[in-house]
């Protein structure tokens, strides 16, 4: 009985014009997003290579390592182009210096603001918006439509259990529609090598998991729409409810979770922190003032010795204060970091009420474009900074902080200086998360997608067992 | 029918069947009826008399407030899956899957009815028997007229080959020719030994083919006559008498007059 209903559902879907139209639209969009992602990647790659080459040329034009301006660039990756995440919003370039704080500049959207208005039509967008809408359009009348049209009565005039009926319907529509969606996805995958993009085994695995998450995301919306159609008696009502749920899941929950977490967890802004540091500095100075006023030297000390004694006394006080200030700053920074992270966690946690956020988190994590991307880039850069600092020390005899340069000019006769060889310099490498790490980081969200599926499929099942068939 | 068949166990039986809807409407009040193999029982009654309620109770679409509906001796409410193996159903307005062809619909519903042995030629024979044009066999249902859909519905019921058949106003809205053909088919099925419970508000057709006529008014079976008892009786007169209060309303709104024409 289950099999019969399952097959009927499959056939009915495929023969409907609703399917033909939405399948065509979805296929075009999915293939287009692969195509555009590929184009996007190729152009970012060309830009990246040009930037790296330009940097090398600059190095090669110099004769002194001391004079080198070295900029490192975040290398683009194919998956980044397919699932943008935050990759367009973070700085891609870091001006290297041997020590000091590094800063990433030049976001994609900064360079090409036109894209910031409409964003890119990447896979995550297509899946997040289109697949969920497709699911609702398809299944909003799965049950109540059959009731209104009267086929439900005719079916249940036979010895058919409700469980077999709803089971066959859920399985049939999920298998039918997800197979249909898989086709353009596979075409999209096949397009990548044809367009000259070679993915590593590691990247194929991630892409496979992204597609898996996409289908799980689609499945949960499908089951959700079917459950709604099994608790309402009119398709117009279930369509409306489905649409409202969709708007909340896709548009409202993710955005408002960030706002709400901002309310729940207060994070001081940078100005406040600077002010706090300054206040502390003044406070420490005030504490030292009596000591300074009481500075005395034994009678009869030479004035020059007095000066020396005073300056060493002041030096001691100052370095003691600096030590305290450093400890304070570190604590404040850490507190700030913790609060910021806490706020982020609350926002992400809240946003996970929405399956769309869960899917976004899972897919960006898998593509390496989650919030982690920025941290990883900075971590890689900081690590590289050590290597770079050592290299510069070796070459120039000193490790220089940003901007400040000490150049020795001698008027000794020298042979014509030689140009630098950029290959001597250690290369920056961006350490992206391994597929194991990415999987581990996204496992919670993939699990949630599956949990949503269980809840909604179960919900549809339970609702139908109670459904008024007339 | 002769005495022998009457002694047989009834295939359809309502015993003290009562239904009060959630909103307090008593749609059916202590209904007693039996339909034996080879009999047609016609339930006459205007709109809201409780005909559909009775059929829904036999199909377990709703639960009885009290009493029982038995199909082939099986309580439809207690064991619906077993009970429904013994019954076929044709509704007032047969609805099939619009994106399926007539053949695909027949195939699906007949299999759903538990019959897997048929070949395409069997389906064709049944569709020919109910009078569907051959050109329509492989057309999608969404282009079918009501009459064509009713024909598919009865073909499905024939192919399910269940001992009992429930028909809920099967001819309402059909043109006179189609109505007549339909009635002839129902007569044939009775002659094959099926027990048929048919609701209708078409007095003449009811008298023409039924073995029993019951008049339902406000959920109460106010009269029950055998065909023999109806010989020479003016059924219309009888109906009007029993429905006295009811007729005035319906004559104005029209459903009864429609069927009289
Ligand atoms: N789901 C329901 N809830 C409440 N009352 C109902 C429901 N279905 C039918 N009724 C009422 O029960 C009575 C019998 O209805 P029904 O069996 O459909 O009549 P018929 O089929 O003879 O026209 C009517 O008064 C109708 O309004
Ligand atoms: Mg009715």
GROMACS .gro file of C-alpha atoms and ligand atoms in nm, chain A residues 470, chain B residues 21 23 25 27 46-53 169, ligand 1:
model
   41
  470UNK     CA    1  -1.433   1.432   0.474
  491UNK     CA    2  -2.211   1.653   1.532
  493UNK     CA    3  -2.199   2.158   1.710
  495UNK     CA    4  -2.675   1.896   1.520
  497UNK     CA    5  -2.787   1.447   1.180
  516UNK     CA    6  -3.387   1.621   0.079
  517UNK     CA    7  -3.078   1.821   0.150
  518UNK     CA    8  -2.960   1.781   0.504
  519UNK     CA    9  -3.168   1.470   0.567
  520UNK     CA   10  -2.864   1.274   0.682
  521UNK     CA   11  -2.786   1.068   0.372
  522UNK     CA   12  -2.421   1.162   0.343
  523UNK     CA   13  -2.382   1.127   0.718
  639UNK     CA   14  -2.646   1.074  -0.491
  732LIG     N1   15  -1.940   1.834   0.987
  732LIG     C1   16  -2.063   1.870   1.025
  732LIG     N2   17  -2.079   1.942   1.138
  732LIG     C2   18  -2.201   1.979   1.177
  732LIG     N3   19  -2.314   1.949   1.115
  732LIG     C3   20  -2.305   1.878   1.002
  732LIG     C4   21  -2.179   1.835   0.951
  732LIG     N4   22  -2.199   1.767   0.836
  732LIG     C5   23  -2.334   1.766   0.819
  732LIG     N5   24  -2.397   1.832   0.916
  732LIG     C6   25  -2.543   1.852   0.932
  732LIG     O1   26  -2.602   1.725   0.941
  732LIG     C7   27  -2.722   1.722   0.872
  732LIG     C8   28  -2.720   1.609   0.769
  732LIG     O2   29  -2.627   1.639   0.668
  732LIG     P1   30  -2.596   1.539   0.547
  732LIG     O3   31  -2.581   1.403   0.602
  732LIG     O4   32  -2.485   1.596   0.471
  732LIG     O5   33  -2.730   1.551   0.461
  732LIG     P2   34  -2.762   1.500   0.313
  732LIG     O6   35  -2.645   1.427   0.262
  732LIG     O7   36  -2.883   1.415   0.330
  732LIG     O8   37  -2.793   1.621   0.234
  732LIG     C9   38  -2.742   1.858   0.810
  732LIG     O9   39  -2.825   1.933   0.893
  732LIG    C10   40  -2.604   1.916   0.810
  732LIG    O10   41  -2.610   2.055   0.825
   0.00000   0.00000   0.00000
